[in-house]
mmCIF file of C-alpha atoms in Angstrom:
data_model
loop_
_atom_site.group_PDB
_atom_site.id
_atom_site.type_symbol
_atom_site.label_atom_id
_atom_site.label_comp_id
_atom_site.label_asym_id
_atom_site.label_seq_id
_atom_site.Cartn_x
_atom_site.Cartn_y
_atom_site.Cartn_z
ATOM 1 C CA MET A 18 0.000 0.000 0.000
ATOM 2 C CA LEU A 19 1.334 3.404 -1.063
ATOM 3 C CA GLU A 20 0.496 6.632 0.742
ATOM 4 C CA PHE A 21 0.663 10.376 0.061
ATOM 5 C CA ARG A 22 -0.111 13.090 2.608
ATOM 6 C CA THR A 23 -2.146 16.113 1.440
ATOM 7 C CA GLN A 24 -0.841 18.240 4.308
ATOM 8 C CA GLY A 25 -3.398 20.841 5.425
ATOM 9 C CA PHE A 26 -6.009 19.764 2.886
ATOM 10 C CA ASN A 27 -8.816 17.240 3.305
ATOM 11 C CA SER A 28 -9.550 15.207 0.191
ATOM 12 C CA TYR A 29 -12.969 15.054 -1.446
ATOM 13 C CA ALA A 30 -12.329 13.154 -4.691
ATOM 14 C CA VAL A 31 -9.657 11.105 -6.453
ATOM 15 C CA LYS A 32 -9.365 10.107 -10.117
ATOM 16 C CA TYR A 33 -6.875 8.054 -12.097
ATOM 17 C CA SER A 34 -5.800 9.503 -15.434
ATOM 18 C CA PRO A 35 -7.430 7.764 -18.426
ATOM 19 C CA PHE A 36 -4.119 8.144 -20.280
ATOM 20 C CA PHE A 37 -1.431 7.168 -17.733
ATOM 21 C CA ASP A 38 -1.485 4.413 -15.121
ATOM 22 C CA SER A 39 0.951 6.382 -12.953
ATOM 23 C CA ARG A 40 -0.961 9.677 -12.701
ATOM 24 C CA ILE A 41 -3.650 10.481 -10.114
ATOM 25 C CA ALA A 42 -5.481 13.721 -9.371
ATOM 26 C CA VAL A 43 -6.998 14.668 -6.012
ATOM 27 C CA ALA A 44 -9.516 17.442 -5.292
ATOM 28 C CA SER A 45 -9.195 18.754 -1.741
ATOM 29 C CA ALA A 46 -10.231 21.527 0.612
ATOM 30 C CA ALA A 47 -8.817 23.245 3.659
ATOM 31 C CA ASN A 48 -10.715 22.997 6.958
ATOM 32 C CA PHE A 49 -12.795 20.041 5.772
ATOM 33 C CA GLY A 50 -14.393 22.138 3.045
ATOM 34 C CA LEU A 51 -16.239 24.400 5.460
ATOM 35 C CA VAL A 52 -14.206 27.538 4.805
ATOM 36 C CA GLY A 53 -10.932 28.345 3.045
ATOM 37 C CA ASN A 54 -9.011 27.434 -0.068
ATOM 38 C CA GLY A 55 -9.043 24.363 -2.272
ATOM 39 C CA ARG A 56 -6.181 22.527 -3.906
ATOM 40 C CA LEU A 57 -5.912 20.262 -6.944
ATOM 41 C CA TYR A 58 -3.064 17.777 -6.599
ATOM 42 C CA VAL A 59 -1.553 15.998 -9.604
ATOM 43 C CA LEU A 60 0.421 13.028 -8.299
ATOM 44 C CA GLY A 61 2.792 10.587 -9.937
ATOM 45 C CA LEU A 62 3.434 6.979 -8.952
ATOM 46 C CA THR A 63 7.191 6.361 -9.050
ATOM 47 C CA PRO A 64 9.567 3.631 -7.843
ATOM 48 C CA GLN A 65 10.327 5.956 -4.914
ATOM 49 C CA GLY A 66 6.645 6.276 -3.978
ATOM 50 C CA ILE A 67 3.973 8.889 -4.705
ATOM 51 C CA VAL A 68 5.271 12.362 -5.573
ATOM 52 C CA ALA A 69 3.441 15.632 -6.221
ATOM 53 C CA GLU A 70 4.080 16.581 -9.853
ATOM 54 C CA LYS A 71 2.068 19.790 -9.553
ATOM 55 C CA TRP A 72 -0.683 21.454 -7.558
ATOM 56 C CA PHE A 73 -3.061 24.346 -8.125
ATOM 57 C CA ASP A 74 -4.620 26.422 -5.342
ATOM 58 C CA THR A 75 -8.134 27.827 -5.673
ATOM 59 C CA GLN A 76 -10.050 30.456 -3.726
ATOM 60 C CA ASP A 77 -12.734 28.019 -2.571
ATOM 61 C CA SER A 78 -12.997 24.356 -1.653
ATOM 62 C CA LEU A 79 -12.836 21.698 -4.379
ATOM 63 C CA TYR A 80 -15.435 18.933 -4.155
ATOM 64 C CA ASP A 81 -14.938 16.875 -7.315
ATOM 65 C CA LEU A 82 -12.830 16.509 -10.450
ATOM 66 C CA CYS A 83 -12.654 14.659 -13.748
ATOM 67 C CA TRP A 84 -9.970 14.205 -16.381
ATOM 68 C CA SER A 85 -10.490 15.322 -19.963
ATOM 69 C CA GLU A 86 -11.048 12.428 -22.366
ATOM 70 C CA THR A 87 -9.378 14.307 -25.253
ATOM 71 C CA HIS A 88 -6.427 16.100 -23.660
ATOM 72 C CA GLU A 89 -4.048 14.154 -21.448
ATOM 73 C CA ASN A 90 -3.008 17.210 -19.419
ATOM 74 C CA GLN A 91 -6.401 18.779 -18.705
ATOM 75 C CA CYS A 92 -8.576 18.340 -15.638
ATOM 76 C CA VAL A 93 -11.907 19.902 -14.587
ATOM 77 C CA VAL A 94 -12.687 20.721 -10.942
ATOM 78 C CA ALA A 95 -15.928 21.588 -9.098
ATOM 79 C CA ALA A 96 -15.712 24.379 -6.526
ATOM 80 C CA GLY A 97 -17.669 25.512 -3.504
ATOM 81 C CA ASP A 98 -18.234 29.013 -4.884
ATOM 82 C CA GLY A 99 -20.310 27.630 -7.776
ATOM 83 C CA SER A 100 -17.468 27.808 -10.282
ATOM 84 C CA ILE A 101 -16.026 25.130 -12.564
ATOM 85 C CA LYS A 102 -12.405 25.391 -13.632
ATOM 86 C CA LEU A 103 -10.358 23.668 -16.326
ATOM 87 C CA PHE A 104 -6.654 23.302 -15.527
ATOM 88 C CA ASP A 105 -3.843 22.324 -17.872
ATOM 89 C CA ILE A 106 -1.089 20.697 -15.848
ATOM 90 C CA ALA A 107 1.507 21.688 -18.436
ATOM 91 C CA LEU A 108 0.895 25.301 -17.436
ATOM 92 C CA ASP A 109 1.376 27.094 -14.124
ATOM 93 C CA GLU A 110 -0.923 28.652 -11.537
ATOM 94 C CA PHE A 111 -4.104 29.649 -13.387
ATOM 95 C CA PRO A 112 -6.935 27.699 -15.068
ATOM 96 C CA VAL A 113 -7.210 27.852 -18.840
ATOM 97 C CA GLN A 114 -11.001 28.213 -18.576
ATOM 98 C CA SER A 115 -13.462 29.074 -15.827
ATOM 99 C CA TRP A 116 -17.260 28.989 -15.747
ATOM 100 C CA GLN A 117 -19.541 30.654 -13.183
ATOM 101 C CA GLU A 118 -23.208 29.777 -13.751
ATOM 102 C CA HIS A 119 -24.212 27.601 -10.805
ATOM 103 C CA LYS A 120 -25.741 29.536 -7.909
ATOM 104 C CA ARG A 121 -24.470 27.229 -5.160
ATOM 105 C CA GLU A 122 -21.744 24.649 -4.513
ATOM 106 C CA VAL A 123 -20.852 22.402 -7.454
ATOM 107 C CA PHE A 124 -20.573 18.906 -6.074
ATOM 108 C CA ALA A 125 -19.931 16.755 -9.160
ATOM 109 C CA VAL A 126 -18.348 16.914 -12.614
ATOM 110 C CA HIS A 127 -18.142 14.056 -15.107
ATOM 111 C CA TRP A 128 -16.724 13.848 -18.622
ATOM 112 C CA ASN A 129 -18.694 12.282 -21.472
ATOM 113 C CA LEU A 130 -16.863 8.992 -22.093
ATOM 114 C CA VAL A 131 -18.474 8.359 -25.499
ATOM 115 C CA ALA A 132 -18.709 11.710 -27.298
ATOM 116 C CA LYS A 133 -15.643 12.970 -25.369
ATOM 117 C CA ASP A 134 -16.365 16.622 -26.278
ATOM 118 C CA THR A 135 -18.634 17.550 -23.355
ATOM 119 C CA PHE A 136 -18.870 17.171 -19.598
ATOM 120 C CA CYS A 137 -21.654 17.650 -17.057
ATOM 121 C CA SER A 138 -21.922 19.195 -13.611
ATOM 122 C CA SER A 139 -24.416 19.094 -10.755
ATOM 123 C CA SER A 140 -24.975 21.543 -7.949
ATOM 124 C CA TRP A 141 -26.777 22.182 -4.709
ATOM 125 C CA ASP A 142 -28.793 24.757 -6.689
ATOM 126 C CA GLY A 143 -30.909 21.928 -8.127
ATOM 127 C CA THR A 144 -29.583 21.919 -11.686
ATOM 128 C CA LEU A 145 -27.454 19.865 -14.032
ATOM 129 C CA LYS A 146 -25.446 21.639 -16.707
ATOM 130 C CA ILE A 147 -23.682 20.341 -19.793
ATOM 131 C CA TRP A 148 -20.554 22.104 -20.973
ATOM 132 C CA SER A 149 -18.081 22.159 -23.805
ATOM 133 C CA PRO A 150 -14.478 23.106 -22.992
ATOM 134 C CA GLU A 151 -14.558 25.197 -26.166
ATOM 135 C CA ARG A 152 -17.510 27.329 -25.053
ATOM 136 C CA SER A 153 -17.662 30.092 -22.466
ATOM 137 C CA ASP A 154 -21.203 29.274 -21.374
ATOM 138 C CA SER A 155 -23.157 26.082 -20.750
ATOM 139 C CA LEU A 156 -24.823 24.181 -23.571
ATOM 140 C CA ILE A 157 -27.839 22.871 -21.632
ATOM 141 C CA THR A 158 -29.314 23.444 -18.178
ATOM 142 C CA ILE A 159 -31.576 20.738 -16.718
ATOM 143 C CA PRO A 160 -33.507 21.407 -13.504
ATOM 144 C CA THR A 161 -33.778 18.619 -10.929
ATOM 145 C CA HIS A 162 -35.591 20.769 -8.307
ATOM 146 C CA SER A 163 -33.515 19.154 -5.574
ATOM 147 C CA CYS A 164 -30.000 19.446 -4.169
ATOM 148 C CA THR A 165 -28.038 17.221 -6.568
ATOM 149 C CA TYR A 166 -24.955 15.509 -5.221
ATOM 150 C CA SER A 167 -23.880 13.364 -8.169
ATOM 151 C CA ALA A 168 -24.202 13.446 -11.957
ATOM 152 C CA SER A 169 -22.757 11.162 -14.589
ATOM 153 C CA PHE A 170 -22.889 10.431 -18.309
ATOM 154 C CA SER A 171 -23.584 6.861 -19.330
ATOM 155 C CA PRO A 172 -20.402 5.069 -20.516
ATOM 156 C CA HIS A 173 -22.535 3.416 -23.206
ATOM 157 C CA SER A 174 -24.383 6.384 -24.749
ATOM 158 C CA PRO A 175 -23.297 9.949 -25.579
ATOM 159 C CA SER A 176 -26.775 11.343 -24.899
ATOM 160 C CA MET A 177 -27.817 9.697 -21.611
ATOM 161 C CA LEU A 178 -26.943 11.046 -18.191
ATOM 162 C CA SER A 179 -28.125 10.509 -14.657
ATOM 163 C CA SER A 180 -28.207 12.170 -11.261
ATOM 164 C CA VAL A 181 -29.041 11.448 -7.621
ATOM 165 C CA SER A 182 -30.382 14.056 -5.235
ATOM 166 C CA SER A 183 -31.372 14.858 -1.694
ATOM 167 C CA ASP A 184 -34.970 13.800 -2.460
ATOM 168 C CA SER A 185 -33.898 10.128 -2.620
ATOM 169 C CA HIS A 186 -34.416 9.812 -6.387
ATOM 170 C CA LEU A 187 -32.277 8.579 -9.267
ATOM 171 C CA ARG A 188 -33.102 10.491 -12.444
ATOM 172 C CA ILE A 189 -32.303 9.427 -16.012
ATOM 173 C CA PHE A 190 -32.142 11.997 -18.807
ATOM 174 C CA ASP A 191 -31.930 11.397 -22.562
ATOM 175 C CA LEU A 192 -30.820 14.416 -24.554
ATOM 176 C CA ARG A 193 -32.376 12.919 -27.699
ATOM 177 C CA THR A 194 -35.841 13.624 -26.305
ATOM 178 C CA PRO A 195 -37.429 17.067 -26.797
ATOM 179 C CA SER A 196 -36.491 19.524 -24.087
ATOM 180 C CA SER A 197 -40.164 20.404 -23.681
ATOM 181 C CA ALA A 198 -40.859 16.825 -22.586
ATOM 182 C CA SER A 199 -40.031 17.090 -18.871
ATOM 183 C CA ASN A 200 -36.603 18.629 -19.592
ATOM 184 C CA HIS A 201 -35.263 15.404 -21.145
ATOM 185 C CA LEU A 202 -36.314 13.366 -18.074
ATOM 186 C CA THR A 203 -37.092 9.760 -19.031
ATOM 187 C CA ALA A 204 -37.162 8.041 -15.615
ATOM 188 C CA SER A 205 -37.308 8.997 -11.950
ATOM 189 C CA ILE A 206 -36.617 6.079 -9.625
ATOM 190 C CA PRO A 207 -37.202 6.339 -5.857
ATOM 191 C CA LEU A 208 -34.129 4.757 -4.301
ATOM 192 C CA HIS A 209 -36.004 3.830 -1.126
ATOM 193 C CA SER A 210 -38.611 1.760 -3.002
ATOM 194 C CA PRO A 211 -38.690 -1.869 -1.796
ATOM 195 C CA PRO A 212 -37.679 -4.729 -4.086
ATOM 196 C CA GLN A 213 -40.489 -6.618 -5.779
ATOM 197 C CA GLN A 214 -41.746 -9.426 -3.602
ATOM 198 C CA ARG A 215 -40.842 -12.820 -4.969
ATOM 199 C CA PRO A 216 -42.821 -16.049 -4.528
ATOM 200 C CA GLN A 217 -42.478 -17.653 -1.083
ATOM 201 C CA GLN A 218 -40.630 -14.649 0.310
ATOM 202 C CA ALA A 219 -41.592 -12.257 3.084
ATOM 203 C CA ALA A 220 -42.564 -8.742 2.086
ATOM 204 C CA ALA A 221 -39.735 -6.220 1.923
ATOM 205 C CA ALA A 222 -39.192 -4.002 4.926
ATOM 206 C CA ALA A 223 -40.106 -0.359 4.409
ATOM 207 C CA VAL A 224 -37.183 2.052 4.286
ATOM 208 C CA PRO A 225 -37.773 5.812 4.650
ATOM 209 C CA PRO A 226 -36.427 8.241 2.017
ATOM 210 C CA SER A 227 -32.962 9.663 2.629
ATOM 211 C CA GLU A 228 -30.423 11.761 0.778
ATOM 212 C CA ALA A 229 -28.677 10.015 -2.114
ATOM 213 C CA LEU A 230 -25.010 11.003 -2.343
ATOM 214 C CA THR A 231 -23.446 8.892 -5.106
ATOM 215 C CA HIS A 232 -24.125 6.625 -8.071
ATOM 216 C CA ASP A 233 -22.259 4.962 -10.928
ATOM 217 C CA TRP A 234 -23.079 3.234 -14.232
ATOM 218 C CA ASN A 235 -21.997 -0.369 -14.697
ATOM 219 C CA LYS A 236 -19.232 -0.528 -17.290
ATOM 220 C CA TYR A 237 -20.449 -3.777 -18.915
ATOM 221 C CA ARG A 238 -24.222 -3.924 -18.356
ATOM 222 C CA ALA A 239 -25.589 -0.765 -19.962
ATOM 223 C CA PRO A 240 -28.879 -0.385 -18.022
ATOM 224 C CA ILE A 241 -27.457 -1.117 -14.548
ATOM 225 C CA ILE A 242 -26.719 1.669 -12.046
ATOM 226 C CA ALA A 243 -25.550 1.453 -8.427
ATOM 227 C CA ALA A 244 -26.585 4.182 -5.983
ATOM 228 C CA ALA A 245 -26.057 4.857 -2.285
ATOM 229 C CA GLY A 246 -26.286 7.552 0.347
ATOM 230 C CA VAL A 247 -27.242 8.458 3.880
ATOM 231 C CA ASP A 248 -29.206 5.272 4.666
ATOM 232 C CA ARG A 249 -25.948 3.233 4.405
ATOM 233 C CA LEU A 250 -27.345 0.840 1.772
ATOM 234 C CA ILE A 251 -25.939 0.267 -1.708
ATOM 235 C CA ARG A 252 -28.606 -0.572 -4.281
ATOM 236 C CA THR A 253 -28.459 -1.579 -7.937
ATOM 237 C CA PHE A 254 -31.201 -0.743 -10.443
ATOM 238 C CA ASP A 255 -32.174 -1.668 -13.987
ATOM 239 C CA ILE A 256 -33.310 1.581 -15.604
ATOM 240 C CA ARG A 257 -35.369 -0.367 -18.151
ATOM 241 C CA SER A 258 -37.762 -1.248 -15.304
ATOM 242 C CA PRO A 259 -38.085 1.846 -13.088
ATOM 243 C CA ALA A 260 -41.018 0.392 -11.123
ATOM 244 C CA GLN A 261 -39.259 -2.876 -10.352
ATOM 245 C CA GLY A 262 -37.312 -1.573 -7.384
ATOM 246 C CA PRO A 263 -33.700 -2.519 -6.665
ATOM 247 C CA LEU A 264 -32.135 -5.637 -8.153
ATOM 248 C CA ALA A 265 -29.778 -5.942 -5.190
ATOM 249 C CA VAL A 266 -29.505 -4.327 -1.769
ATOM 250 C CA LEU A 267 -26.103 -4.440 -0.062
ATOM 251 C CA PRO A 268 -26.034 -3.522 3.645
ATOM 252 C CA GLY A 269 -22.835 -3.388 5.669
ATOM 253 C CA HIS A 270 -21.572 0.185 6.014
ATOM 254 C CA GLU A 271 -22.115 1.727 9.431
ATOM 255 C CA TYR A 272 -22.493 5.323 8.227
ATOM 256 C CA ALA A 273 -23.418 7.101 5.004
ATOM 257 C CA VAL A 274 -21.899 5.832 1.756
ATOM 258 C CA ARG A 275 -20.057 8.688 0.078
ATOM 259 C CA LYS A 276 -18.862 7.056 -3.157
ATOM 260 C CA VAL A 277 -19.520 3.939 -5.257
ATOM 261 C CA ALA A 278 -17.534 2.861 -8.326
ATOM 262 C CA TRP A 279 -18.082 -0.173 -10.544
ATOM 263 C CA SER A 280 -15.011 -2.169 -11.507
ATOM 264 C CA PRO A 281 -13.666 -1.525 -15.027
ATOM 265 C CA HIS A 282 -12.630 -5.196 -15.175
ATOM 266 C CA LEU A 283 -15.483 -7.246 -13.657
ATOM 267 C CA SER A 284 -19.181 -6.708 -14.374
ATOM 268 C CA ASP A 285 -20.441 -7.615 -10.887
ATOM 269 C CA VAL A 286 -17.830 -5.993 -8.616
ATOM 270 C CA LEU A 287 -18.023 -2.509 -7.128
ATOM 271 C CA LEU A 288 -16.084 -0.472 -4.596
ATOM 272 C CA SER A 289 -17.500 1.886 -1.975
ATOM 273 C CA ALA A 290 -16.226 4.573 0.387
ATOM 274 C CA SER A 291 -18.026 5.639 3.532
ATOM 275 C CA TYR A 292 -18.102 7.973 6.497
ATOM 276 C CA ASP A 293 -17.441 4.860 8.612
ATOM 277 C CA MET A 294 -13.772 5.255 7.514
ATOM 278 C CA THR A 295 -13.762 2.067 5.416
ATOM 279 C CA CYS A 296 -13.614 1.139 1.752
ATOM 280 C CA ARG A 297 -15.460 -2.057 0.876
ATOM 281 C CA VAL A 298 -15.579 -4.261 -2.186
ATOM 282 C CA TRP A 299 -18.802 -6.036 -3.147
ATOM 283 C CA THR A 300 -20.349 -8.379 -5.655
ATOM 284 C CA ASP A 301 -23.950 -7.662 -6.619
ATOM 285 C CA GLY A 302 -24.581 -11.386 -7.079
ATOM 286 C CA SER A 303 -25.117 -11.181 -10.837
ATOM 287 C CA ALA A 304 -22.074 -13.259 -11.815
ATOM 288 C CA LEU A 305 -21.333 -15.788 -9.089
ATOM 289 C CA GLY A 306 -18.828 -17.599 -11.250
ATOM 290 C CA ALA A 307 -16.696 -14.469 -11.513
ATOM 291 C CA VAL A 308 -16.228 -14.039 -7.791
ATOM 292 C CA GLY A 309 -16.759 -17.338 -6.114
ATOM 293 C CA GLY A 310 -16.907 -20.100 -8.680
ATOM 294 C CA GLN A 311 -18.960 -23.220 -8.242
ATOM 295 C CA GLN A 312 -18.413 -23.332 -4.469
ATOM 296 C CA GLN A 313 -20.243 -20.021 -3.975
ATOM 297 C CA GLN A 314 -23.097 -21.131 -6.207
ATOM 298 C CA GLN A 315 -23.368 -24.466 -4.442
ATOM 299 C CA ARG A 316 -23.363 -22.774 -1.030
ATOM 300 C CA GLN A 317 -26.198 -20.494 -2.102
ATOM 301 C CA GLN A 318 -28.228 -23.476 -3.333
ATOM 302 C CA GLU A 319 -27.668 -25.292 -0.043
ATOM 303 C CA GLN A 320 -28.816 -22.246 1.903
ATOM 304 C CA GLU A 321 -31.977 -21.957 -0.170
ATOM 305 C CA GLU A 322 -32.718 -25.671 0.267
ATOM 306 C CA GLY A 323 -32.275 -25.227 4.022
ATOM 307 C CA GLY A 324 -34.818 -22.410 4.074
ATOM 308 C CA ILE A 325 -32.308 -19.546 4.312
ATOM 309 C CA ARG A 326 -33.434 -17.536 1.317
ATOM 310 C CA MET A 327 -31.317 -14.685 -0.036
ATOM 311 C CA GLY A 328 -34.243 -12.279 -0.276
ATOM 312 C CA MET A 329 -35.597 -9.387 1.727
ATOM 313 C CA GLY A 330 -36.988 -10.287 5.095
ATOM 314 C CA MET A 331 -35.227 -13.664 5.104
ATOM 315 C CA GLY A 332 -31.764 -12.581 6.158
ATOM 316 C CA GLY A 333 -29.863 -12.253 2.863
ATOM 317 C CA ALA A 334 -26.102 -11.741 2.967
ATOM 318 C CA GLY A 335 -24.792 -12.334 6.474
ATOM 319 C CA GLY A 336 -28.322 -12.703 7.842
ATOM 320 C CA ASP A 337 -29.128 -8.996 7.438
ATOM 321 C CA PRO A 338 -32.878 -8.551 6.893
ATOM 322 C CA LEU A 339 -32.243 -5.663 4.464
ATOM 323 C CA ALA A 340 -30.021 -7.700 2.127
ATOM 324 C CA PHE A 341 -31.536 -8.678 -1.201
ATOM 325 C CA GLY A 342 -30.455 -10.153 -4.519
ATOM 326 C CA GLY A 343 -27.672 -12.521 -3.498
ATOM 327 C CA GLY A 344 -24.878 -9.938 -3.375
ATOM 328 C CA ARG A 345 -22.359 -9.803 -0.564
ATOM 329 C CA GLN A 346 -19.314 -8.002 0.770
ATOM 330 C CA LEU A 347 -16.007 -9.417 -0.455
ATOM 331 C CA GLY A 348 -13.656 -7.416 1.731
ATOM 332 C CA SER A 349 -13.059 -4.253 3.749
ATOM 333 C CA MET A 350 -10.108 -1.848 4.008
ATOM 334 C CA GLY A 351 -9.955 0.198 7.219
ATOM 335 C CA ARG A 352 -6.647 2.047 7.044
ATOM 336 C CA HIS A 353 -8.212 5.515 6.858
ATOM 337 C CA THR A 354 -8.713 7.398 10.126
ATOM 338 C CA GLU A 355 -11.387 9.850 8.974
ATOM 339 C CA PHE A 356 -14.291 9.957 6.498
ATOM 340 C CA VAL A 357 -13.364 8.297 3.185
ATOM 341 C CA MET A 358 -14.704 10.617 0.492
ATOM 342 C CA GLY A 359 -13.470 9.176 -2.812
ATOM 343 C CA VAL A 360 -12.371 5.961 -4.497
ATOM 344 C CA ASP A 361 -11.360 5.161 -8.060
ATOM 345 C CA TRP A 362 -10.140 2.117 -9.987
ATOM 346 C CA CYS A 363 -7.006 2.046 -12.121
ATOM 347 C CA LEU A 364 -7.918 1.263 -15.723
ATOM 348 C CA PHE A 365 -4.542 -0.242 -16.555
ATOM 349 C CA GLY A 366 -2.415 -3.208 -15.542
ATOM 350 C CA ALA A 367 -3.534 -5.983 -13.233
ATOM 351 C CA GLU A 368 -7.176 -5.720 -12.257
ATOM 352 C CA GLY A 369 -7.801 -4.629 -8.696
ATOM 353 C CA TRP A 370 -5.585 -1.585 -8.120
ATOM 354 C CA CYS A 371 -7.424 1.431 -6.769
ATOM 355 C CA ALA A 372 -6.951 4.705 -4.905
ATOM 356 C CA SER A 373 -8.877 6.128 -1.953
ATOM 357 C CA ALA A 374 -8.790 9.557 -0.334
ATOM 358 C CA GLY A 375 -10.403 11.088 2.712
ATOM 359 C CA TRP A 376 -10.522 13.716 5.386
ATOM 360 C CA ASP A 377 -7.474 12.256 7.138
ATOM 361 C CA GLU A 378 -5.281 14.126 4.594
ATOM 362 C CA ARG A 379 -4.173 10.812 3.063
ATOM 363 C CA LEU A 380 -4.300 9.258 -0.378
ATOM 364 C CA LEU A 381 -3.865 5.478 -0.356
ATOM 365 C CA VAL A 382 -3.096 3.328 -3.397
ATOM 366 C CA TRP A 383 -3.822 -0.352 -2.782
ATOM 367 C CA ASP A 384 -4.796 -3.686 -4.296
ATOM 368 C CA VAL A 385 -8.412 -4.726 -3.764
ATOM 369 C CA ARG A 386 -7.433 -8.391 -4.155
ATOM 370 C CA ALA A 387 -5.392 -8.172 -0.935
ATOM 371 C CA ILE A 388 -8.539 -7.610 1.170
ATOM 372 C CA MET A 389 -10.890 -10.016 -0.565
ATOM 373 C CA GLY A 390 -11.707 -12.931 1.689
#
């Protein structure tokens, strides 16, 4: 495990470069993001450890970042003063572009992985905006009417994007639809909705609405999204069936889940970061052979034959009555000593390498396979 100390700055987000396996960026804030400056770190992984290649200070806290998909040296950051800034790490001190349209804190930015010429942002002001780095103003503004913590383009379509908000809803937008038709909204899924009751299973326990803080699109299964937030549960959804409820419910975190990220290598594995100071790796139960082989499948069949069903109300994973869908925790990493705010997978090399960052002023680079039981 490698470590870098962001002295005086508490991390909010971490992202691997899509061009280099040895470059990581971290968005951070002084004084836990409550007041003070922000700093964008650009770090390099070297044989001597992690070194700071460059950093940029900003007037307000930084809450998120994303790398450009077209320019290897450019990075977008989301700031607490409502601004969005584009930095070029080949240059010094100042951003090459800055936008100021959001009325409140910008909490998420995400680059379009398919079209590669746009990125989106979401803000506490209840809007999503789509931007081009070549334009000085936004291309599209989409109201969500709720404090929006996370926004993301689909990795499978250049025109679909999603968001989760404080009203406990996952929203799907398709820019191919007319703007007059509900502002491109095609689905609004209540995250707290119970799973559909299956034959010979107890009814699902009711869960009250709570703020949704994070979500991510599956990299292999186009309609699958994972979402999580204040209620500590990770859920997966199929956006083709908005009324179906969650496909899987994964309990285990002790406090709010701040970040989820699907593996770029395995279709059923995801990573989470939480205020309980842990990072955890999960399978959603959709590909047992990929994570446990025939032994896992046989064990599940034996449990079902013995009356221990994997559904809601029947003590799914680990006997938790909220578990549903056959997913389970594969491992936990507890080396952080404060809230873990961000995690990201490395796209290159051996599958399993990731980075995590938190309020303990530490970035950790580690191998998920080392904690999988």
